[in-house]
CSV table of C-alpha atoms and ligand atoms in Angstrom, one decimal:
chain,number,residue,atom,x,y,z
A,1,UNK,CA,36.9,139.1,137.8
A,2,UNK,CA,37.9,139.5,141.4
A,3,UNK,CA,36.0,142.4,143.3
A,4,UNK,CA,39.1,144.5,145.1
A,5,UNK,CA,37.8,147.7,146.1
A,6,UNK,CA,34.6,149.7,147.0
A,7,UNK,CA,33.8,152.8,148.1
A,8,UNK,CA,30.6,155.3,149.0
A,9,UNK,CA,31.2,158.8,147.7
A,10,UNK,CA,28.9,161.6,149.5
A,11,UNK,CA,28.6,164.8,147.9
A,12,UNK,CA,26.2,167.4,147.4
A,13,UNK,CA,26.7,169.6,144.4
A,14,UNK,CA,23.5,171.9,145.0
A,15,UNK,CA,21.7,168.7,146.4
A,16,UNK,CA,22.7,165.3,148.1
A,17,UNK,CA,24.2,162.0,146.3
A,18,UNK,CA,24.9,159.0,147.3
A,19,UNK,CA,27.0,156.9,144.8
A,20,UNK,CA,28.8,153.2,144.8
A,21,UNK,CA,32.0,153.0,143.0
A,22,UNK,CA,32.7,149.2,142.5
A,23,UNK,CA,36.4,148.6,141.5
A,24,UNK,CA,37.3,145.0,140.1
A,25,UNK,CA,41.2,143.4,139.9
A,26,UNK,CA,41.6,144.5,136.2
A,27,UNK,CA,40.9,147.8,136.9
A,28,UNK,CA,37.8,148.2,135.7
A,29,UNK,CA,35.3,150.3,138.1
A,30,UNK,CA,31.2,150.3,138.2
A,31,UNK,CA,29.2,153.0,139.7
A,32,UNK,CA,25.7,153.1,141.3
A,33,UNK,CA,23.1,156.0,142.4
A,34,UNK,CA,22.1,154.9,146.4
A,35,UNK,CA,20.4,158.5,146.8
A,36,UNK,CA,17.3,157.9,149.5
A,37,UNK,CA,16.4,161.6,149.8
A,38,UNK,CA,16.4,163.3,153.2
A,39,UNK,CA,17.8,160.2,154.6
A,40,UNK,CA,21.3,159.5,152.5
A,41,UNK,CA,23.7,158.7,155.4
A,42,UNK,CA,21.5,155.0,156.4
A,43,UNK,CA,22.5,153.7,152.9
A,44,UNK,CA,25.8,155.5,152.8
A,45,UNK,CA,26.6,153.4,156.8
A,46,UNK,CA,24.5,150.1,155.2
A,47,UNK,CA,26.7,150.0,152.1
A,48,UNK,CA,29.9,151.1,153.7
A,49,UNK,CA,29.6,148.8,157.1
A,50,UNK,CA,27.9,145.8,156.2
A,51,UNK,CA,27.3,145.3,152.4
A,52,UNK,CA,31.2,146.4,151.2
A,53,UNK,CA,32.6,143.9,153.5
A,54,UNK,CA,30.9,140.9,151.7
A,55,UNK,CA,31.3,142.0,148.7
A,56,UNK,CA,35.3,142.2,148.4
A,57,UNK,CA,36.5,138.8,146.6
A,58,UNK,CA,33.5,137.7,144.9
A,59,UNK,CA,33.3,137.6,140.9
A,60,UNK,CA,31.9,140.7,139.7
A,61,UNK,CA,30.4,138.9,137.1
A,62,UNK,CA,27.4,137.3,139.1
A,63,UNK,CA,25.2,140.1,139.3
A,64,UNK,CA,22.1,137.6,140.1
A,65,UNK,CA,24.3,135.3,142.4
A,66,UNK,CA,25.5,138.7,144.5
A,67,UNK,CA,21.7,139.8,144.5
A,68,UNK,CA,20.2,137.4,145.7
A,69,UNK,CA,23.6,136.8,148.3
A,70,UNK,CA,22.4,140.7,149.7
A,71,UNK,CA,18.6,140.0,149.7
A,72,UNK,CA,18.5,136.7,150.9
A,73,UNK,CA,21.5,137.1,152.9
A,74,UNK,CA,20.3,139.9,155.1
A,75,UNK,CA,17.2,138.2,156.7
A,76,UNK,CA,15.6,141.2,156.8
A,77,UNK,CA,14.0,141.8,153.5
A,78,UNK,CA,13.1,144.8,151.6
A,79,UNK,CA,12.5,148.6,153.1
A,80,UNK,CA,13.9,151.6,151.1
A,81,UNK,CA,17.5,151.3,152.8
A,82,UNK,CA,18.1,147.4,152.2
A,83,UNK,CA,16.9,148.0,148.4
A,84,UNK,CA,19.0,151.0,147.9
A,85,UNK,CA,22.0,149.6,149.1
A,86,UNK,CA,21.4,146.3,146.9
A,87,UNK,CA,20.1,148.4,144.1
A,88,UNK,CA,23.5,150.5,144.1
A,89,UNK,CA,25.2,147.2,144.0
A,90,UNK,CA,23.2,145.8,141.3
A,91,UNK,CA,23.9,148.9,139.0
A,92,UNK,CA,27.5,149.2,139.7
A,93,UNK,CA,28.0,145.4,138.4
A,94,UNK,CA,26.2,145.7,135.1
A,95,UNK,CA,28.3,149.1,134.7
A,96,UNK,CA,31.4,146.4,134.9
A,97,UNK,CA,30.1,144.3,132.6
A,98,UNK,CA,29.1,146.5,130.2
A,99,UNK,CA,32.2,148.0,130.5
A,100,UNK,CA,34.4,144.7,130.6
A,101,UNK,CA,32.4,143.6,127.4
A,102,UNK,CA,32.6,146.5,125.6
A,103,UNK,CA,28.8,146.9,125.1
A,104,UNK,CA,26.0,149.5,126.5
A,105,UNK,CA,24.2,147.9,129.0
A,106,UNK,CA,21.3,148.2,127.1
A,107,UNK,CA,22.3,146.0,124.3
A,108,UNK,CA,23.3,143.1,127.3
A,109,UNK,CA,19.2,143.7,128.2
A,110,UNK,CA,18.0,142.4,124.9
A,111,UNK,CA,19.2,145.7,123.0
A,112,UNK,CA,16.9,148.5,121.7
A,113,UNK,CA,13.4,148.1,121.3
A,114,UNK,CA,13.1,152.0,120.1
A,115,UNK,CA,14.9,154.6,119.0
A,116,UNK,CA,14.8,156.8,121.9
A,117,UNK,CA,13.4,157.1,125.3
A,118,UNK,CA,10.0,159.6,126.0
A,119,UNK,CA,10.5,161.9,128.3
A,120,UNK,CA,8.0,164.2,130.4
A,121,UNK,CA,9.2,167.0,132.3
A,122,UNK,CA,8.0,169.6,135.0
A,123,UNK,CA,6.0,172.4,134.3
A,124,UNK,CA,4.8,174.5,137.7
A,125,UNK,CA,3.8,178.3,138.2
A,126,UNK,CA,2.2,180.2,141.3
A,127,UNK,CA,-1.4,180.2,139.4
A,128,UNK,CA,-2.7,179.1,136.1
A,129,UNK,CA,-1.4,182.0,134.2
A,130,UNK,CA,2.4,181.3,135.4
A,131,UNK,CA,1.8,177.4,134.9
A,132,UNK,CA,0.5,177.9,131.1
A,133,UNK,CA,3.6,180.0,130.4
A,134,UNK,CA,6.1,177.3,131.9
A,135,UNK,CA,4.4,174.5,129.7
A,136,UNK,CA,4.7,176.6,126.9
A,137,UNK,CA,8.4,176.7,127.5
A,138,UNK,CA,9.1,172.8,127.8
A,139,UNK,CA,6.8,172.6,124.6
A,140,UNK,CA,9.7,175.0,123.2
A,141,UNK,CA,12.4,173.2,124.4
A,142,UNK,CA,10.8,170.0,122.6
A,143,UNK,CA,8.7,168.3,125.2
A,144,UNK,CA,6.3,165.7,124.1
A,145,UNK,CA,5.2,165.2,127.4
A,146,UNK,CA,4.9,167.8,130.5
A,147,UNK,CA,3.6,167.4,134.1
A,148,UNK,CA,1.3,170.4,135.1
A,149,UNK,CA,1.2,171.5,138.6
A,150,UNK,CA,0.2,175.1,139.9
A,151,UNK,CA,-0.2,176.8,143.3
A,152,UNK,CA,-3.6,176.6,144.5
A,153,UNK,CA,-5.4,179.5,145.6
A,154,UNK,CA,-6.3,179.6,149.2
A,155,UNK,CA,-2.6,177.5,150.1
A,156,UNK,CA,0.5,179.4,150.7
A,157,UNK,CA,2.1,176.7,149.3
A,158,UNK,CA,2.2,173.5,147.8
A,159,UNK,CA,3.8,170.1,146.5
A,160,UNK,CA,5.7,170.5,142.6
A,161,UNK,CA,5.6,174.0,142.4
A,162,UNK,CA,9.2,175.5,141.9
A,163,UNK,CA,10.1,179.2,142.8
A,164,UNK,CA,10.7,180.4,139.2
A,165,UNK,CA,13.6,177.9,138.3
A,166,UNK,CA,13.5,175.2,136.1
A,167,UNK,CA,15.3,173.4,138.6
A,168,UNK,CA,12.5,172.6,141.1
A,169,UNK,CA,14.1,170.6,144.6
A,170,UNK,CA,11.8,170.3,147.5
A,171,UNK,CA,14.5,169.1,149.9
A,172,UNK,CA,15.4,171.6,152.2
A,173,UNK,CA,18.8,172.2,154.2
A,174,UNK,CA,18.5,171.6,157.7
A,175,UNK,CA,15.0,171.6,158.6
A,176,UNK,CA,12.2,170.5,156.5
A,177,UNK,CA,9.6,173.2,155.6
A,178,UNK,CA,6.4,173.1,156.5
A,179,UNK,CA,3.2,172.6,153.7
A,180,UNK,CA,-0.3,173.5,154.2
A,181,UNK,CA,-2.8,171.1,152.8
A,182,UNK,CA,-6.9,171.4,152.0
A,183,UNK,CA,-7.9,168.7,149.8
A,184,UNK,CA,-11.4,170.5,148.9
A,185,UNK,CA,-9.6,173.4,147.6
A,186,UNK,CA,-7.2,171.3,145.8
A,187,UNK,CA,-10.3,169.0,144.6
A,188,UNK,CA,-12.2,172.2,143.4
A,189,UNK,CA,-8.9,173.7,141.4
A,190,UNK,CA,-7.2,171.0,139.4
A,191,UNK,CA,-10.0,170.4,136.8
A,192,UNK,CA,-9.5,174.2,135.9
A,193,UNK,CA,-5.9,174.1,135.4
A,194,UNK,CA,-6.6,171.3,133.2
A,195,UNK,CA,-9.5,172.9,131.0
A,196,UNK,CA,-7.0,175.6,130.5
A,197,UNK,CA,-4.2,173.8,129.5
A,198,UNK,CA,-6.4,171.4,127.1
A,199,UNK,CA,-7.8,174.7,125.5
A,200,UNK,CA,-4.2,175.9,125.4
A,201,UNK,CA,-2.3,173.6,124.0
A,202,UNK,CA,-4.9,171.3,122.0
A,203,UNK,CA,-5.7,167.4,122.7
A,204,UNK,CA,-2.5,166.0,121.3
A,205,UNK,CA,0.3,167.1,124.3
A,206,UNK,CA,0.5,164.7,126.7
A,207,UNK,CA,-0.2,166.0,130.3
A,208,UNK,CA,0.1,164.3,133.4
A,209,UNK,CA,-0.4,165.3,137.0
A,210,UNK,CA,1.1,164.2,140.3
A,211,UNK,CA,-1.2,164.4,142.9
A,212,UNK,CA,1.6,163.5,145.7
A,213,UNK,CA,-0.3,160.5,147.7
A,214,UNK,CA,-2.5,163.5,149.5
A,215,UNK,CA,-5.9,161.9,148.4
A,216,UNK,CA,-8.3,159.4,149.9
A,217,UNK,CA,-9.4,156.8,147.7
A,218,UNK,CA,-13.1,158.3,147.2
A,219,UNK,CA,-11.6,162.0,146.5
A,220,UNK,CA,-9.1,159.9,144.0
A,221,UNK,CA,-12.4,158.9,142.3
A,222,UNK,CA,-13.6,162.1,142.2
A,223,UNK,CA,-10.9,163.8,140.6
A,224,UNK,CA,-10.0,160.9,138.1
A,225,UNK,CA,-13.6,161.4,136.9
A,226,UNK,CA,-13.6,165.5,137.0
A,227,UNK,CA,-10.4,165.3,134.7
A,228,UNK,CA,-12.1,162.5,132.1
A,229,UNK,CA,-12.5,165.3,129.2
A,230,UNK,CA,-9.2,166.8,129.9
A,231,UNK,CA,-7.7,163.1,128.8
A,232,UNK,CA,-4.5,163.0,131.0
A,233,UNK,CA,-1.3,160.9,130.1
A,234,UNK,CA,-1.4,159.9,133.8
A,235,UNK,CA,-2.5,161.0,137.5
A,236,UNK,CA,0.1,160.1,139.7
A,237,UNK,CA,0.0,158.6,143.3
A,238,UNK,CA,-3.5,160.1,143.8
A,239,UNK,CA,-3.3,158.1,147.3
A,240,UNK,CA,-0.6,156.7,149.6
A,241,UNK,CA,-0.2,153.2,148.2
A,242,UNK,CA,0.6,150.7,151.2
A,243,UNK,CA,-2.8,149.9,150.7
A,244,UNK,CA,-2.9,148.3,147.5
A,245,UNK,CA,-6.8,147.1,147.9
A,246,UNK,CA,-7.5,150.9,148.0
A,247,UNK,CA,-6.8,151.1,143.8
A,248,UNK,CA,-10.0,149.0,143.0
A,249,UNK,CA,-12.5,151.9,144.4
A,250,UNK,CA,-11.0,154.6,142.4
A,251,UNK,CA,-10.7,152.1,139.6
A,252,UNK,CA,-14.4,151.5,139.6
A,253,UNK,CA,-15.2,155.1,139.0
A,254,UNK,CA,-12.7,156.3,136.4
A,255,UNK,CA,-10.9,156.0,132.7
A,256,UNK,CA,-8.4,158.5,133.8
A,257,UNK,CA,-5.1,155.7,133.6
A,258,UNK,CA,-3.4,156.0,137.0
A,259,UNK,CA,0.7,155.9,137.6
A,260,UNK,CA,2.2,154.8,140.9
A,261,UNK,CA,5.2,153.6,142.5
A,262,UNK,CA,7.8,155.9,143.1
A,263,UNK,CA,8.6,155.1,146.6
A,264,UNK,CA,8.1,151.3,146.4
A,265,UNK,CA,10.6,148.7,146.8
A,266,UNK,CA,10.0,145.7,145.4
A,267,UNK,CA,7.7,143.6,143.6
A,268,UNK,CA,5.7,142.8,146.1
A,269,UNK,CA,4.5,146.8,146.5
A,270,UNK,CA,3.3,146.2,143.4
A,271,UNK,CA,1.6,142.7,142.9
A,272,UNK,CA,-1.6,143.3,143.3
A,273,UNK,CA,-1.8,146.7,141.7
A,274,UNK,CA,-0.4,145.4,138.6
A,275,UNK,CA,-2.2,141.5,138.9
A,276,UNK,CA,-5.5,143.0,139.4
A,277,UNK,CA,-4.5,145.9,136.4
A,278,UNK,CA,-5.5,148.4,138.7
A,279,UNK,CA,-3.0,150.8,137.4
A,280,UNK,CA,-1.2,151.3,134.1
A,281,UNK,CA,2.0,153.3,134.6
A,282,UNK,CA,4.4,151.5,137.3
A,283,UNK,CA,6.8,153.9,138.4
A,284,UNK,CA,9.6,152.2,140.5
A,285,UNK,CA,13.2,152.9,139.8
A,286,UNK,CA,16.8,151.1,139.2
A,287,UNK,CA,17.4,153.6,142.3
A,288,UNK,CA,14.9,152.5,145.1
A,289,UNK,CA,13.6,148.9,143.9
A,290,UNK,CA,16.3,146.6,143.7
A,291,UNK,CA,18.4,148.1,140.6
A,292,UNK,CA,18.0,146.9,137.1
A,293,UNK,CA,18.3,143.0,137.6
A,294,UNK,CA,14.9,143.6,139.9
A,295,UNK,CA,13.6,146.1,137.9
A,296,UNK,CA,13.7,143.9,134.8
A,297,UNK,CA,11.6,141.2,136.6
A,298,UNK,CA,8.8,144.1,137.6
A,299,UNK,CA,8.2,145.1,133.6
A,300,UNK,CA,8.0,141.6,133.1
A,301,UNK,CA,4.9,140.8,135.2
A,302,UNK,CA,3.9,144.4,134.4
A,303,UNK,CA,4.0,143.3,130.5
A,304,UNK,CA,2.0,140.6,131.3
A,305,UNK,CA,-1.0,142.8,131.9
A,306,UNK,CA,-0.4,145.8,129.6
A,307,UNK,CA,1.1,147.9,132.3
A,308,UNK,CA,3.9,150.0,131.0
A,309,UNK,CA,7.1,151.3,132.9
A,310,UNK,CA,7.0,155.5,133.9
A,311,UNK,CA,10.4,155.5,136.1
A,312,UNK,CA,10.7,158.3,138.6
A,313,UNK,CA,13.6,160.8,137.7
A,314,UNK,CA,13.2,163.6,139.9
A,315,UNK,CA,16.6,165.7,140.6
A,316,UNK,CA,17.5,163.5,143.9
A,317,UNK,CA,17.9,160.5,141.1
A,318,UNK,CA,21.8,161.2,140.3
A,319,UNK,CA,22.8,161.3,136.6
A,320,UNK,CA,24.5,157.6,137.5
A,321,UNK,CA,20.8,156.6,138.1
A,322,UNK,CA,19.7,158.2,134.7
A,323,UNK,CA,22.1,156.7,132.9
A,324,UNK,CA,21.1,153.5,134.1
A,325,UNK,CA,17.2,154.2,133.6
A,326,UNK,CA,17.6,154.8,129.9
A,327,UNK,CA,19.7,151.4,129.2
A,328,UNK,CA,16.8,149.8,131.4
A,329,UNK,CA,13.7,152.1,129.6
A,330,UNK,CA,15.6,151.3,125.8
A,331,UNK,CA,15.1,148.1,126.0
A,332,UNK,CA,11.3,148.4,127.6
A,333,UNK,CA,7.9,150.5,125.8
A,334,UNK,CA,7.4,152.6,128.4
A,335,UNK,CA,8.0,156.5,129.0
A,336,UNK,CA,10.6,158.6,131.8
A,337,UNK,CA,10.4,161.6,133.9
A,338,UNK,CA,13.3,163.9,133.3
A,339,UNK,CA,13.5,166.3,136.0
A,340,UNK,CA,17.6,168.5,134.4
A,341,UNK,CA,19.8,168.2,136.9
A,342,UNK,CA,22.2,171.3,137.8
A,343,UNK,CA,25.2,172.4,135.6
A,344,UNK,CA,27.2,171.9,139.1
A,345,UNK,CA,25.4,168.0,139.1
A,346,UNK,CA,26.6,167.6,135.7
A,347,UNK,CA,30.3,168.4,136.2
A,348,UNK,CA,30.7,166.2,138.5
A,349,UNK,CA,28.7,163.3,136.8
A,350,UNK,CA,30.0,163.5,133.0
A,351,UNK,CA,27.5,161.3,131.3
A,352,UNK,CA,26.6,159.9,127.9
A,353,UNK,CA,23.1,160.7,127.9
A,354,UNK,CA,21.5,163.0,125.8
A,355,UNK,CA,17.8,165.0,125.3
A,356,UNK,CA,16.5,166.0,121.8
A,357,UNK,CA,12.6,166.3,120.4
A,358,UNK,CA,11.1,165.2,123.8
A,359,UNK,CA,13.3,161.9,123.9
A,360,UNK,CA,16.1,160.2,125.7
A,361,UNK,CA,19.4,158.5,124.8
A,362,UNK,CA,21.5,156.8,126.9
A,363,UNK,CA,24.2,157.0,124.2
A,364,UNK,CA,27.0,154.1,123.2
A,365,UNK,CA,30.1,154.2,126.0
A,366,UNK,CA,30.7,150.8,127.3
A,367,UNK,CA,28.7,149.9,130.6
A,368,UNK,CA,26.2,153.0,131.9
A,369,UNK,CA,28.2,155.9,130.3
A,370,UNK,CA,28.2,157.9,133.3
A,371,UNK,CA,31.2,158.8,135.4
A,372,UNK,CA,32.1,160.7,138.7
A,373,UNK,CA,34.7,163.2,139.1
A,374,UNK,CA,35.8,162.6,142.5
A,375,UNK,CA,38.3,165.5,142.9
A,376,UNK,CA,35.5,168.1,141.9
A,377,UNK,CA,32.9,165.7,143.9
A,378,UNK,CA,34.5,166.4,147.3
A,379,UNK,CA,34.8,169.7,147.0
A,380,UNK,CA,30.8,169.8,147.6
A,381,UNK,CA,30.1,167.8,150.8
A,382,UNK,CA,27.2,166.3,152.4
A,383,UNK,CA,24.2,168.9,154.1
A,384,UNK,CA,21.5,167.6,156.0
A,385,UNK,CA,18.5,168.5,154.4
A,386,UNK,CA,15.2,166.9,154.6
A,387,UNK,CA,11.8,167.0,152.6
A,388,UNK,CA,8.9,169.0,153.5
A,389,UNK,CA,6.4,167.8,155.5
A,390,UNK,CA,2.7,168.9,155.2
A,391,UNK,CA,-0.2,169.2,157.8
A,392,UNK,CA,-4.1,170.3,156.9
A,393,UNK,CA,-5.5,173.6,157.7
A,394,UNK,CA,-6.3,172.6,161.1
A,395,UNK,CA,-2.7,171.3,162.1
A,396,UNK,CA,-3.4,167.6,161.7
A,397,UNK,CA,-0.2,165.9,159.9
A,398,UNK,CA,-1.0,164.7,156.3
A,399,UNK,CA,0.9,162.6,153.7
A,400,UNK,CA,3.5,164.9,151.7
B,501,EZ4,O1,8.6,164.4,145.4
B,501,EZ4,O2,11.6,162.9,144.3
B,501,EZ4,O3,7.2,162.6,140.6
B,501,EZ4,N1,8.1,163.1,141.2
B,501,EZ4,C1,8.0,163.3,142.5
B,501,EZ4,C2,9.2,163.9,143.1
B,501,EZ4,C3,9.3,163.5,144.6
B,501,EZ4,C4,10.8,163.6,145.1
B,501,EZ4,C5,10.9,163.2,146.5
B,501,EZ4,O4,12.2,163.0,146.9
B,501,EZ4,O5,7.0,163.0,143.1
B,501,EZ4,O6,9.3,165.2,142.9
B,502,CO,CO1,5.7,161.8,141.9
């Protein structure tokens, strides 16, 4: 099954995607998310000037052969723009053979090992007050599972607090905005947004928290420890992670389980974290770390020792890279961040997918179940925007 055709769509219906469309001789087309927030157009050019090229002719059907002909091939290894572009690739090819053998992907990965996916969503207000109210809504609207993040007195702003819309997006259109950061008032709020919410909503919600890579390892510590009685699902990316080693000090001083992974690559971001079981939610994505054929060989070693799979799925994931999430989380024990994408974002990306009682579906359409409109697509093109970008009270430049 002859590749013929490829192509990179760009559009931007209320926010910037990136997707593969992989057409084979029969007809039959594949799609893959290659969304790399704030910096789309390097894997748009990677895909479109050196990856498309190769792939035209080969056999569709060797999704490991062409992976490892795009990793290997390159030279250069890994980085968020190689592993998006092979990622995209990877995707688009199990799409096709879902599709060419009549089967949802996830029943090619082994099938279901659950009913339905868990999903957390986002739940953010200006104080405590506003951020009780919101995670009373997602508990309405069936949530299991809710992230808590409020505004923190003292900050004019912060990271994972929306302005009053369920749709929270950080990117920004051309220039990126600029955050204000104090990690002592931070360190001194969190634990009372979390005594609140516990007293609130009782011990049985799950609650997680993202702390955005903002801390060092010591102040990680702390606030793993100050959150003990409040028993969080997870606290996410308390520090930046290139540092893998740093994980064993806050490990030493707290139960509170830890999540990480979101911007990582590959399985090498991850080796020692998972090897030395320094965390116990590993959160790369199909999107950013090497699609599901590499994703598939993370929750493997994760498996190995009892850490479980949390996926990103913020709103820069497409709906393509939802889709292809839940064939990938079905057939895994783990749970998924659902951040709804816009009613604009769905039109353009009909998909199979579906949310009821706190859980995820990919549905039963051959391949991914997720398709783009292309007509609609490009009548929403492509806007710079970039994240924010944070610096401390005293100007120096911190980690967003
Ligand atoms: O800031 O996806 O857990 N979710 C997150 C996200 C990220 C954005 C960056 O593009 O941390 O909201
Ligand atoms: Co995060």
């Amino acid at each position: 099954m002859k590749i013929v055709d490829a192509k990179v769509i760009v559009c931007s219906p209320g926010r910037n995607f990136v997707t593969l469309k992989i057409v084979t001789e029969d007809g039959i087309y594949g799609l893959g998310d290659a969304t790399l927030n704030g910096r789309e157009l390097a894997v748009a050019s990677y895909l479109s000037d050196h990856v498309i090229p190769l792939l035209i002719g080969r056999d569709a059907r060797r999704i490991e052969d062409i992976w490892q002909y795009l990793y290997k091939g390159a030279y250069w290894r890994r980085g968020p723009v190689t592993m998006s572009a092979i990622s995209a690739v990877d995707t688009a090819l199990w799409d096709i053979k879902g599709k060419a053998l009549n089967a949802p992907v996830y029943q090619l990965l082994g099938g279901a090992s659950r009913d339905g996916v868990l999903v957390y969503g986002h739940a953010s207000g200006q104080d405590i007050e506003e951020a009780v109210k919101a995670v009373s809504d997602y508990v309405r609207l069936g949530y299991k599972a809710i992230r808590a993040q409020s505004g923190i007195p003292g900050l004019p702003s912060t990271y994972g607090v929306g302005r009053g819309k369920m749709y929270y997006e950080p990117a920004e259109k051309d220039a990126p905005l600029e955050n204000v950061w104090n990690s002592e008032l931070y360190l001194n709020f969190v634990p009372q947004l979390f005594e609140r919410l516990r007293k609130e909503f009782g011990p049985d919600l799950h609650l997680l928290h993202d702390a955005h890579h903002r801390l060092t390892p010591i102040e990680a510590a702390r606030l793993g420890k100050e959150l003990e009685p409040y028993h969080l699902f997870w606290l996410e990316d308390p520090v930046p992670a290139e540092l893998q080693e740093s994980f064993r000090l806050i490990r030493q001083h707290t139960t509170t389980p830890l999540a990480v992974g979101e911007v990582f690559n590959s399985i090498y971001d991850c080796q020692q974290l998972i090897q030395e079981q320094l965390i116990d939610y590993i959160r790369t994505t199909v999107v950013h770390a090497g699609g599901i054929s590499h994703l598939r060989k993370i929750a493997g070693l994760a498996e190995l020792y009892l850490v479980r799979t949390g996926s990103h799925g913020a709103t820069d994931l497409s709906p393509v890279y939802m889709a292809a999430a839940l064939h990938f989380d079905l057939s895994v024990h783990n749970i998924q961040e659902y951040m709804r994408h816009t009613e604009e974002t769905d039109r353009v990306f009909p998909h199979a997918y579906s949310f009821s009682e706190g859980m995820m579906h990919p549905g039963d359409a051959p391949g991914l179940g997720v398709d783009i409109e292309e007509t609609l697509a490009s009548k929403y093109p492509y806007r710079r925007a970039y994240l924010p970008i944070n610096r401390k009270l005293d100007g120096t430049m911190h980690n967003w």
